[in-house]
Coordinates of C-alpha atoms (C1' of nucleotides) in Angstrom, one line a residue:
Chain A
M22 CA 134.1 -44.8 210.6
P23 CA 132.1 -47.4 208.7
E24 CA 128.9 -46.7 210.7
K25 CA 129.0 -43.2 209.3
I26 CA 129.0 -44.3 205.7
F27 CA 126.7 -47.3 205.8
P28 CA 124.6 -46.6 209.0
D29 CA 121.6 -48.7 207.8
I30 CA 123.7 -51.7 207.1
I31 CA 125.8 -51.5 210.2
Q32 CA 122.9 -51.2 212.4
K33 CA 121.3 -54.3 211.1
L34 CA 124.2 -56.8 211.0
K35 CA 123.0 -60.1 212.2
I36 CA 126.1 -61.1 214.0
F37 CA 125.7 -58.3 216.3
S38 CA 121.9 -58.5 216.9
G39 CA 121.1 -58.0 220.6
V40 CA 124.5 -56.6 221.3
P41 CA 124.7 -52.9 222.4
Q42 CA 126.2 -50.5 219.8
E43 CA 128.8 -49.2 222.2
E44 CA 130.1 -52.7 222.6
Y45 CA 130.4 -53.7 219.0
L46 CA 131.2 -50.5 217.3
P47 CA 134.8 -50.5 218.6
L48 CA 135.0 -54.0 217.3
L49 CA 133.7 -53.0 213.9
R50 CA 136.1 -50.1 213.6
K51 CA 139.0 -52.5 213.4
G52 CA 137.7 -53.4 209.9
E53 CA 139.3 -52.0 206.8
L54 CA 137.1 -50.6 204.0
G55 CA 137.7 -52.2 200.6
Y56 CA 136.4 -51.1 197.2
L57 CA 135.8 -53.5 194.4
G58 CA 134.9 -52.9 190.8
R59 CA 132.3 -55.0 188.9
G60 CA 134.0 -58.3 188.2
Q61 CA 136.8 -57.9 190.6
H62 CA 137.6 -60.8 193.0
L63 CA 137.5 -60.6 196.7
F64 CA 139.4 -63.8 197.0
R65 CA 139.8 -66.9 194.7
Q66 CA 139.4 -70.6 195.1
G67 CA 142.8 -71.9 196.5
D68 CA 143.8 -68.6 198.1
E69 CA 144.8 -68.8 201.7
I70 CA 142.0 -68.0 204.2
R71 CA 143.2 -64.8 205.8
H72 CA 140.1 -62.4 206.2
F73 CA 136.6 -62.1 207.3
F74 CA 134.4 -59.9 205.3
I75 CA 131.1 -58.0 205.7
V76 CA 129.4 -56.7 202.5
C77 CA 128.4 -53.1 202.8
S78 CA 127.2 -52.5 199.3
G79 CA 127.0 -54.3 196.1
L80 CA 126.1 -58.0 195.3
M81 CA 128.9 -60.6 195.7
Q82 CA 128.9 -63.9 193.9
L83 CA 130.3 -66.9 195.7
Y84 CA 131.1 -69.6 193.2
S85 CA 133.4 -72.6 192.5
E86 CA 134.9 -73.9 189.4
T87 CA 135.3 -77.5 188.5
P88 CA 138.5 -78.7 186.9
E89 CA 136.7 -78.6 183.5
G90 CA 135.9 -75.0 183.8
R91 CA 132.2 -75.5 184.8
E92 CA 131.1 -72.7 187.1
I93 CA 128.7 -73.3 190.1
T94 CA 127.3 -70.4 191.9
V95 CA 127.2 -71.4 195.6
D96 CA 125.7 -68.2 197.0
I97 CA 124.8 -64.6 196.1
T98 CA 125.3 -62.2 199.1
T99 CA 123.5 -58.9 199.6
P100 CA 124.8 -56.0 201.6
G101 CA 124.8 -56.6 205.3
H102 CA 125.8 -60.3 205.0
S103 CA 129.1 -61.7 206.0
I104 CA 131.4 -63.8 204.0
N105 CA 133.6 -66.6 205.3
K106 CA 132.3 -67.2 208.9
A107 CA 132.1 -71.1 208.3
E108 CA 135.6 -71.4 206.7
I109 CA 137.5 -69.4 209.3
L110 CA 135.8 -71.3 212.1
M111 CA 136.4 -74.6 210.7
P112 CA 139.9 -75.6 212.2
M113 CA 141.3 -77.6 209.4
S114 CA 140.5 -75.7 206.3
K115 CA 143.3 -73.4 205.2
V116 CA 142.3 -72.5 201.8
H117 CA 139.1 -70.9 200.2
R118 CA 137.0 -73.6 198.4
V119 CA 135.3 -71.0 196.4
S120 CA 135.9 -67.7 194.7
A121 CA 134.1 -64.4 195.7
K122 CA 133.5 -61.9 192.8
A123 CA 131.7 -58.6 192.8
L124 CA 128.8 -58.6 190.5
E125 CA 128.6 -54.9 190.6
D126 CA 130.6 -52.1 192.2
A127 CA 131.0 -53.2 195.9
V128 CA 132.3 -52.1 199.2
T129 CA 133.4 -54.5 201.9
L130 CA 134.6 -54.4 205.5
K131 CA 137.7 -56.6 205.8
F132 CA 138.9 -58.1 209.2
P133 CA 141.8 -60.5 210.0
A134 CA 140.5 -64.1 210.4
N135 CA 141.5 -64.0 214.2
W136 CA 139.3 -61.1 214.7
L137 CA 136.3 -63.3 214.1
K138 CA 137.6 -66.1 216.4
E139 CA 138.1 -63.4 219.1
V140 CA 134.6 -62.0 218.6
A141 CA 133.2 -65.4 218.6
R142 CA 134.1 -65.8 222.3
H143 CA 131.5 -63.2 223.0
P144 CA 128.5 -65.3 224.1
N145 CA 125.8 -63.3 222.3
I146 CA 127.8 -62.8 219.2
S147 CA 128.6 -66.6 219.2
L148 CA 125.1 -67.5 219.4
N149 CA 124.2 -65.1 216.5
I150 CA 127.0 -66.6 214.4
L151 CA 125.7 -70.1 215.3
S152 CA 122.3 -69.1 214.3
T153 CA 123.2 -67.8 210.8
I154 CA 125.6 -70.7 210.1
S155 CA 122.8 -73.1 211.1
Q156 CA 120.3 -71.3 208.9
Y157 CA 122.6 -71.3 206.0
A158 CA 123.3 -75.2 206.5
H159 CA 119.6 -75.6 206.7
M160 CA 118.9 -73.8 203.5
V161 CA 121.8 -75.8 201.6
E162 CA 120.4 -78.9 203.0
I163 CA 116.9 -78.1 201.7
E164 CA 118.1 -77.2 198.3
S165 CA 120.1 -80.2 198.1
E166 CA 117.0 -82.2 198.8
H167 CA 115.1 -80.3 196.3
K168 CA 117.7 -81.1 193.6
S169 CA 116.9 -84.8 194.1
T170 CA 113.2 -84.6 194.4
M171 CA 111.9 -81.7 192.4
S172 CA 111.7 -81.0 188.6
A173 CA 113.5 -77.9 187.3
A174 CA 110.2 -76.0 187.1
Q175 CA 109.5 -76.9 190.7
Q176 CA 112.9 -75.7 191.9
V177 CA 112.7 -72.5 190.0
G178 CA 109.2 -71.9 191.4
C179 CA 110.3 -72.5 194.9
F180 CA 113.4 -70.2 194.4
L181 CA 111.3 -67.3 193.1
Q182 CA 109.0 -67.5 196.1
R183 CA 111.9 -67.6 198.5
L184 CA 113.5 -64.7 196.7
C185 CA 110.3 -62.7 197.1
V186 CA 110.2 -63.4 200.8
M187 CA 113.8 -62.9 201.7
H188 CA 114.1 -59.7 199.9
G189 CA 110.8 -58.4 201.1
F190 CA 109.4 -57.9 197.6
H191 CA 105.7 -57.6 196.8
P192 CA 104.4 -61.0 195.3
S193 CA 102.2 -59.1 192.7
G194 CA 105.2 -57.6 191.0
F195 CA 108.8 -57.4 191.6
T196 CA 112.1 -57.1 189.6
L197 CA 114.7 -60.0 189.7
P198 CA 117.7 -58.7 191.6
Y199 CA 120.1 -60.3 189.1
N200 CA 120.0 -61.8 185.7
K201 CA 118.5 -65.2 184.8
A202 CA 121.7 -66.8 183.8
L203 CA 123.0 -66.2 187.4
I204 CA 120.0 -67.6 188.9
A205 CA 120.3 -70.6 186.7
S206 CA 123.9 -71.2 187.9
R207 CA 122.7 -70.6 191.4
L208 CA 120.2 -73.5 191.0
G209 CA 122.7 -75.7 189.4
M210 CA 121.0 -75.7 186.0
E211 CA 121.6 -74.5 182.5
P212 CA 120.1 -71.1 181.3
E213 CA 118.2 -73.1 178.7
T214 CA 116.6 -75.4 181.3
F215 CA 115.9 -72.2 183.4
S216 CA 114.2 -70.5 180.6
R217 CA 112.0 -73.5 179.8
A218 CA 111.1 -73.8 183.5
L219 CA 109.6 -70.3 183.4
A220 CA 107.6 -71.2 180.5
K221 CA 106.1 -74.0 182.3
L222 CA 105.4 -72.0 185.4
R223 CA 103.3 -69.4 183.5
S224 CA 100.3 -71.9 183.6
H225 CA 100.8 -72.4 187.4
G226 CA 100.4 -68.8 188.5
I227 CA 104.0 -67.6 188.2
E228 CA 104.5 -65.1 185.4
V229 CA 108.1 -63.9 184.4
R230 CA 108.5 -61.4 181.6
D231 CA 111.9 -60.1 181.1
M232 CA 113.0 -59.2 184.7
Q233 CA 109.5 -58.7 186.0
V234 CA 108.0 -61.4 188.4
R235 CA 104.3 -61.7 189.2
F236 CA 102.6 -64.3 191.4
T237 CA 99.0 -64.7 190.6
N238 CA 96.8 -67.2 192.7
M239 CA 97.5 -64.9 195.6
D240 CA 95.2 -66.9 197.8
E241 CA 97.6 -69.6 198.0
I242 CA 100.5 -67.5 199.0
G243 CA 99.8 -67.3 202.7
D244 CA 102.4 -67.1 205.4
Y245 CA 104.9 -68.3 202.8
I246 CA 107.4 -71.0 202.7
C247 CA 107.0 -74.0 204.9
G248 CA 109.4 -75.8 207.2
Q249 CA 110.2 -78.1 204.2
C250 CA 111.2 -75.1 202.1
S251 CA 112.6 -72.6 204.6
I252 CA 111.0 -70.7 207.2
T253 CA 107.7 -70.7 208.7
G254 CA 104.0 -70.9 207.9
Q255 CA 102.4 -72.7 204.8
C256 CA 104.2 -73.7 201.7
P257 CA 102.7 -72.5 198.5
T258 CA 105.2 -74.3 196.3
H259 CA 104.6 -77.7 197.6
S260 CA 100.9 -77.4 197.2
R261 CA 100.6 -75.4 194.1
L262 CA 103.5 -76.9 192.1
E263 CA 102.7 -80.5 192.8
S264 CA 100.3 -80.4 190.0
L265 CA 103.2 -80.0 187.6
P266 CA 104.3 -83.2 186.1
P267 CA 106.6 -84.3 188.9
A268 CA 110.2 -85.1 188.1
C269 CA 109.4 -88.7 188.6
G270 CA 106.2 -90.4 189.3
T271 CA 105.4 -91.8 192.7
R272 CA 106.3 -95.4 193.0
P273 CA 103.3 -97.2 194.7
D274 CA 105.5 -99.5 196.7
K275 CA 107.2 -96.6 198.4
L276 CA 103.9 -95.1 199.2
E277 CA 102.8 -98.2 200.8
R278 CA 106.0 -98.4 202.8
R279 CA 105.3 -94.9 204.0
L280 CA 101.7 -95.7 205.0
M281 CA 102.8 -99.0 206.8
S282 CA 105.5 -97.0 208.8
V283 CA 102.8 -95.1 210.4
N284 CA 102.1 -97.8 212.9
D285 CA 105.6 -99.0 214.2
Chain B
M25 CA 126.5 -92.0 235.0
P26 CA 126.8 -92.3 231.2
E27 CA 130.6 -91.9 231.4
K28 CA 130.6 -95.2 233.1
I29 CA 128.7 -97.1 230.3
F30 CA 130.1 -95.4 227.4
P31 CA 133.6 -94.2 228.4
D32 CA 135.2 -94.2 225.0
I33 CA 132.3 -92.3 223.4
I34 CA 132.0 -89.8 226.2
Q35 CA 135.6 -89.0 226.3
K36 CA 135.8 -88.1 222.6
L37 CA 132.7 -85.9 222.2
K38 CA 133.6 -83.2 219.8
I39 CA 131.5 -80.5 221.3
F40 CA 133.6 -81.0 224.5
S41 CA 136.9 -81.3 223.1
G42 CA 139.5 -79.1 224.8
V43 CA 137.1 -78.6 227.9
P44 CA 138.4 -80.4 231.1
Q45 CA 136.3 -83.4 232.2
E46 CA 135.5 -82.0 235.5
E47 CA 133.8 -79.1 233.8
Y48 CA 131.8 -81.1 231.4
L49 CA 130.9 -84.2 233.2
P50 CA 128.3 -82.5 235.5
L51 CA 126.7 -81.0 232.4
L52 CA 126.5 -84.4 230.7
R53 CA 125.0 -86.1 233.7
K54 CA 121.9 -83.9 233.3
G55 CA 121.2 -86.1 230.1
E56 CA 118.9 -88.9 230.2
L57 CA 119.7 -92.2 228.6
G58 CA 117.2 -93.5 226.2
Y59 CA 117.0 -96.9 224.4
L60 CA 115.6 -97.4 221.0
G61 CA 115.0 -100.6 219.1
R62 CA 115.9 -101.1 215.5
G63 CA 113.3 -99.1 213.4
Q64 CA 112.1 -96.9 216.3
H65 CA 111.9 -93.2 216.0
L66 CA 113.8 -90.7 218.1
F67 CA 111.6 -88.0 216.5
R68 CA 109.6 -87.4 213.5
Q69 CA 109.3 -84.8 210.8
G70 CA 106.8 -82.2 212.1
D71 CA 107.3 -83.0 215.8
E72 CA 108.1 -80.0 218.1
I73 CA 111.9 -79.6 218.7
R74 CA 112.4 -80.3 222.5
H75 CA 115.5 -82.1 222.8
F76 CA 119.1 -82.4 222.0
F77 CA 120.7 -85.8 221.6
I78 CA 124.0 -87.5 221.7
V79 CA 124.2 -90.9 220.1
C80 CA 126.0 -93.3 222.3
S81 CA 125.6 -96.5 220.4
G82 CA 123.9 -97.6 217.1
L83 CA 123.5 -96.0 213.8
M84 CA 120.8 -93.3 213.5
Q85 CA 119.3 -92.3 210.2
L86 CA 118.0 -88.8 209.5
Y87 CA 115.7 -88.7 206.7
S88 CA 112.8 -86.6 205.3
E89 CA 109.8 -87.6 203.4
T90 CA 108.3 -85.8 200.5
P91 CA 104.6 -85.5 200.2
E92 CA 104.5 -88.4 197.8
G93 CA 106.3 -90.7 200.1
R94 CA 109.7 -90.5 198.6
E95 CA 112.3 -90.9 201.4
I96 CA 115.5 -88.9 201.4
T97 CA 118.3 -89.8 203.8
V98 CA 119.9 -86.6 205.0
D99 CA 122.5 -87.9 207.2
I100 CA 123.6 -91.1 209.0
T101 CA 125.1 -90.6 212.4
T102 CA 127.6 -92.8 214.2
P103 CA 128.0 -93.0 218.0
G104 CA 129.6 -89.9 219.6
H105 CA 127.8 -87.6 217.2
S106 CA 125.1 -85.3 218.2
I107 CA 121.7 -84.7 216.7
N108 CA 119.9 -81.5 216.5
K109 CA 122.4 -78.7 217.2
A110 CA 121.5 -76.6 214.2
E111 CA 117.8 -76.9 214.7
I112 CA 117.9 -75.9 218.2
L113 CA 120.2 -73.0 217.7
M114 CA 118.2 -71.6 214.8
P115 CA 115.7 -69.1 216.4
M116 CA 112.7 -69.5 214.2
S117 CA 112.3 -73.2 213.5
K118 CA 110.1 -74.8 216.1
V119 CA 109.6 -78.1 214.4
H120 CA 111.6 -81.0 213.1
R121 CA 112.2 -80.9 209.5
V122 CA 113.5 -84.5 209.3
S123 CA 112.8 -87.8 211.1
A124 CA 115.3 -89.7 213.0
K125 CA 115.2 -93.4 213.2
A126 CA 117.4 -96.1 214.7
L127 CA 119.0 -98.3 212.0
E128 CA 119.8 -100.9 214.7
D129 CA 119.3 -101.0 218.4
A130 CA 120.6 -97.7 219.9
V131 CA 121.3 -95.8 223.0
T132 CA 121.1 -91.9 223.2
L133 CA 121.6 -89.3 225.8
K134 CA 118.7 -86.8 225.7
F135 CA 118.8 -83.2 227.0
P136 CA 116.3 -80.5 227.0
A137 CA 116.7 -78.0 224.1
N138 CA 117.6 -75.2 226.5
W139 CA 120.5 -77.2 227.9
L140 CA 122.3 -76.8 224.6
K141 CA 121.6 -73.1 224.6
E142 CA 123.1 -72.8 228.0
V143 CA 126.0 -74.9 227.2
A144 CA 126.6 -72.9 224.1
R145 CA 127.5 -69.8 226.2
H146 CA 130.6 -71.6 227.3
P147 CA 133.2 -70.0 224.9
N148 CA 135.2 -73.2 224.2
I149 CA 132.0 -75.3 223.7
S150 CA 130.5 -72.7 221.6
L151 CA 133.5 -72.7 219.3
N152 CA 133.3 -76.5 219.1
I153 CA 129.8 -76.3 218.2
L154 CA 130.4 -73.7 215.5
S155 CA 133.3 -75.8 214.1
T156 CA 131.0 -78.9 213.8
I157 CA 128.1 -77.1 212.2
S158 CA 130.4 -75.3 209.9
Q159 CA 131.9 -78.7 208.8
Y160 CA 128.6 -80.1 208.3
A161 CA 127.5 -77.1 206.3
H162 CA 130.6 -77.5 204.2
M163 CA 130.1 -81.1 203.5
V164 CA 126.5 -80.6 202.5
E165 CA 127.6 -77.7 200.2
I166 CA 130.1 -79.9 198.4
E167 CA 127.8 -82.8 198.0
S168 CA 125.2 -80.5 196.6
E169 CA 127.9 -79.1 194.2
H170 CA 128.7 -82.8 193.2
K171 CA 125.1 -83.5 192.5
S172 CA 125.2 -81.0 189.8
T173 CA 128.6 -81.6 188.4
M174 CA 129.3 -85.3 188.7
S175 CA 127.9 -88.4 187.3
A176 CA 126.4 -91.0 189.6
A177 CA 129.6 -93.2 189.3
Q178 CA 131.8 -90.3 190.3
Q179 CA 129.6 -89.5 193.3
V180 CA 129.6 -93.0 194.5
G181 CA 133.4 -93.3 194.0
C182 CA 133.9 -90.0 196.0
F183 CA 131.5 -91.1 198.7
L184 CA 133.2 -94.5 199.1
Q185 CA 136.5 -92.8 199.7
R186 CA 135.2 -90.4 202.1
L187 CA 133.6 -93.2 204.0
C188 CA 136.9 -95.0 204.1
V189 CA 138.6 -91.9 205.6
M190 CA 136.1 -90.8 208.0
H191 CA 135.5 -94.1 209.5
G192 CA 139.4 -94.9 209.5
F193 CA 138.9 -98.0 207.4
H194 CA 141.8 -99.6 205.6
P195 CA 141.5 -98.9 201.8
S196 CA 142.6 -102.2 200.7
G197 CA 139.6 -103.9 202.2
F198 CA 136.8 -102.8 204.4
T199 CA 133.1 -103.6 204.9
L200 CA 130.3 -101.2 204.1
P201 CA 128.8 -100.0 207.4
Y202 CA 125.3 -100.1 206.0
N203 CA 123.4 -101.5 203.2
K204 CA 123.5 -100.3 199.7
A205 CA 120.0 -99.0 199.4
L206 CA 120.7 -96.8 202.4
I207 CA 123.8 -95.4 200.7
A208 CA 122.0 -94.8 197.5
S209 CA 119.2 -92.9 199.4
R210 CA 122.0 -91.0 201.2
L211 CA 123.4 -89.9 197.8
G212 CA 119.9 -89.0 196.5
M213 CA 119.9 -91.8 193.8
E214 CA 118.0 -95.0 193.2
P215 CA 119.3 -98.4 194.3
E216 CA 119.5 -99.3 190.7
T217 CA 121.6 -96.4 189.6
F218 CA 123.8 -97.1 192.7
S219 CA 124.3 -100.7 191.6
R220 CA 125.2 -99.8 188.1
A221 CA 127.6 -97.1 189.3
L222 CA 129.5 -99.8 191.2
A223 CA 129.8 -101.8 188.1
K224 CA 131.4 -98.9 186.2
L225 CA 133.8 -98.2 189.0
R226 CA 135.3 -101.8 188.9
S227 CA 137.2 -100.7 185.9
H228 CA 138.5 -97.7 187.8
G229 CA 140.3 -99.3 190.7
I230 CA 137.2 -99.6 193.1
E231 CA 135.8 -103.0 193.7
V232 CA 132.8 -103.8 195.5
R233 CA 131.5 -107.3 196.0
D234 CA 128.6 -107.8 198.4
M235 CA 129.6 -105.4 201.4
Q236 CA 133.3 -105.6 200.8
V237 CA 135.1 -102.6 199.3
R238 CA 138.6 -102.7 197.9
F239 CA 140.4 -99.9 196.5
T240 CA 143.2 -100.8 194.0
N241 CA 145.6 -98.3 192.3
M242 CA 146.7 -97.5 195.8
D243 CA 149.5 -95.2 194.6
E244 CA 146.7 -92.6 193.5
I245 CA 145.2 -92.7 197.0
G246 CA 147.5 -90.4 199.0
D247 CA 146.6 -88.1 201.7
Y248 CA 143.1 -88.7 200.8
I249 CA 140.4 -86.3 199.9
C250 CA 141.0 -82.8 198.7
G251 CA 139.5 -79.5 199.7
Q252 CA 137.1 -79.9 197.0
C253 CA 135.8 -83.1 198.4
S254 CA 136.2 -82.7 202.0
I255 CA 139.3 -82.3 204.2
T256 CA 143.0 -82.2 203.5
G257 CA 145.5 -83.6 201.1
Q258 CA 145.1 -84.7 197.6
C259 CA 142.0 -85.9 196.0
P260 CA 142.0 -89.3 194.4
T261 CA 138.6 -88.9 193.1
H262 CA 139.0 -86.0 191.1
S263 CA 142.0 -87.3 189.4
R264 CA 141.2 -90.9 189.1
L265 CA 137.5 -90.6 188.2
E266 CA 137.9 -87.9 185.7
S267 CA 138.7 -90.6 183.0
L268 CA 135.1 -91.8 183.7
P269 CA 132.7 -90.4 181.1
P270 CA 131.8 -87.2 182.7
A271 CA 128.1 -86.4 183.5
C272 CA 128.2 -84.0 180.6
G273 CA 131.0 -83.2 178.2
T274 CA 132.9 -79.9 178.7
R275 CA 131.6 -77.0 176.8
P276 CA 134.6 -75.4 175.1
D277 CA 133.1 -71.9 175.3
K278 CA 133.1 -72.3 179.1
L279 CA 136.8 -73.6 179.1
E280 CA 137.7 -70.5 177.1
R281 CA 135.8 -68.2 179.5
R282 CA 137.7 -69.8 182.4
L283 CA 141.1 -69.4 180.7
M284 CA 140.3 -65.7 179.9
S285 CA 139.3 -65.0 183.4
V286 CA 142.9 -65.7 184.5
N287 CA 143.9 -62.3 183.6
D288 CA 141.4 -59.9 185.0
Chain C
dC1 C1' 111.0 -125.3 201.7
dG2 C1' 109.0 -120.9 201.1
dA3 C1' 108.6 -116.0 202.4
dC4 C1' 111.1 -112.0 202.4
dA5 C1' 114.6 -108.4 201.9
dC6 C1' 118.3 -106.8 199.2
dT7 C1' 120.7 -106.6 194.9
dT8 C1' 121.4 -107.0 190.1
dT9 C1' 120.2 -106.6 185.3
dG10 C1' 117.4 -105.3 181.3
dA11 C1' 114.3 -102.3 178.6
dA12 C1' 111.7 -98.1 178.2
dG13 C1' 110.8 -93.6 179.2
dA14 C1' 111.5 -88.8 181.1
dC15 C1' 114.3 -85.1 182.0
dG16 C1' 117.9 -82.0 181.6
dA17 C1' 122.3 -80.8 179.1
dT18 C1' 124.0 -79.7 174.9
dC19 C1' 124.4 -77.7 170.3
dA20 C1' 122.6 -74.5 167.1
dA21 C1' 120.0 -70.8 165.5
dC22 C1' 117.5 -66.7 166.1
dG23 C1' 115.3 -62.4 168.3
dC24 C1' 116.2 -58.5 171.1
dC25 C1' 118.6 -54.8 173.1
dG26 C1' 122.2 -51.3 174.2
dG27 C1' 126.5 -49.6 172.9
dT28 C1' 130.1 -48.4 169.5
dG29 C1' 131.8 -46.5 165.5
dG30 C1' 131.4 -45.1 161.0
Chain D
dC9 C1' 121.4 -41.9 161.7
dC10 C1' 122.3 -46.4 160.8
dA11 C1' 125.2 -50.7 160.6
dC12 C1' 127.6 -53.7 163.4
dC13 C1' 128.6 -56.3 167.5
dG14 C1' 128.3 -58.6 171.8
dG15 C1' 125.7 -60.0 175.8
dC16 C1' 121.3 -62.1 177.0
dG17 C1' 117.3 -64.9 176.5
dT18 C1' 114.4 -67.9 173.9
dT19 C1' 113.3 -71.9 171.2
dG20 C1' 114.0 -76.3 168.6
dA21 C1' 116.4 -80.8 167.9
dT22 C1' 119.3 -84.3 169.6
dC23 C1' 121.6 -87.0 173.0
dG24 C1' 123.1 -89.0 177.5
dT25 C1' 121.9 -90.1 182.0
dC26 C1' 119.0 -91.4 185.6
dT27 C1' 114.5 -93.1 186.9
dT28 C1' 111.1 -96.2 186.4
dC29 C1' 109.1 -100.7 185.7
dA30 C1' 109.8 -105.6 185.4
dA31 C1' 112.0 -109.7 186.4
dA32 C1' 115.3 -112.7 188.1
dG33 C1' 119.0 -113.9 191.3
dT34 C1' 121.0 -114.2 196.0
dG35 C1' 120.9 -114.8 200.9
dT36 C1' 118.8 -115.1 205.6
dC37 C1' 115.4 -116.9 208.6
dG38 C1' 111.3 -119.0 210.3

DNA sequence: CGACACTTTGAAGACGATCAACGCCGGTGG
DNA sequence: CCACCGGCGTTGATCGTCTTCAAAGTGTCG
């Protein structure tokens, strides 16, 4: 009876949003609760894909390792999110491309892979899954873009703001939900670079001391995060942070090309 | 009657695979043919999302522009692929995040956005859409990872091999389907960097002269492209290219950490 | 032939990764 | 209670890679 143990989580599952409880509770009950200690793995890169998971409590880190031992954090999931949708629904992948590790004691609901394929035949649920995968793809695309266009400081600034929005924190003061080394790895940079980025951001209205984050210049933080960056409204990052020395200066010829392309 | 004009394309549409023709042809006929000259836009960054497209002929470039006029190529679609699935199925995005431009004269089938939402209620079609979006997300994720772990030369090598597989080219000699500047932009690097990367690759069994690509060392090119890189089989890139000077040397402490983590 | 787009090559500079060292803290054990 | 240790974060110095700027080579097309 997972809905008895984690009522708040279970009621807000995105993949079941809009589906009546009496319809999806029986489906959910087919899941098996699993308990993980901090540092334990849910699965590892290279393991066969057998299960679909919903995280009920605890943070999970999805990461991949290069042959040389470099570790890249692909995603960090919070309770209520699911793991493995995309891999299971992609016909030709049989093996996990990433490892999943508990960053703290965690509880998961585990389903056989086929369960998801069955459930996905349900039109409403299928649309929900489509929507979350699309959203994820969107986010990855944007971050990838940022990686080639923004300096480390800009990326960090953008990330902190997204963090604030997505977790519903208060911009004038919140605590980082995980440590800095992890965030750095999540952003594909070294801890040293991350640290130096924070230093640069202080003069731009983003203050981080220990684990405490504070955005000043609140007037610029409006509806939060633009289409460029993630969701809706105006983007404080792209306006505020552009005064940071950009990763690379603008090449005038590109600017010209852009202006010329207006009238084609 | 699009199926009369582009029979080969229409019969191989991924979103309809496994669905009987008599079922999807009526749906397809609701589409409207559109003709684009080279350089014309299908839509632009910031436009409202109104349509779903299937490319029937011609290459389309999806790209986004930063405020400074830098142009990032997000994707290049070949005939038979669709454009806009993810954006339409993501509830909160109302506006295109990227522009779509014809790289050559092109023909598209155009559907109202709602058409896709309707069609997606069809269980088979919905699974097909899920699968293609998952695959796309997967690819973006991998390339993003590559961006932080591989040198420019390694990325280019990896890309060329994927190109060869995905387009079904013969590894011992094929022609680049689009120019080098475009590939560079696709990989998020400058044309100069791309050019220098090709020079480095020559001593590693990948020869590119003008638009002609030739892989030597064929014995290493097996089933092509590993789970790390994209699809199935063995990955020539990760084995062959690791003798290239890596982007950054391996840090022994990380290697140790990795070896230690084997027994937890 | 000359204009133009594309590619290549060289030289300089900027940025991030790396290496090393230090400060800070919480926990452990004497 | 204090000394020691390991994990974490910061800072400084150095180095490699990619970007940038500049210039020259190649090809196509009018």
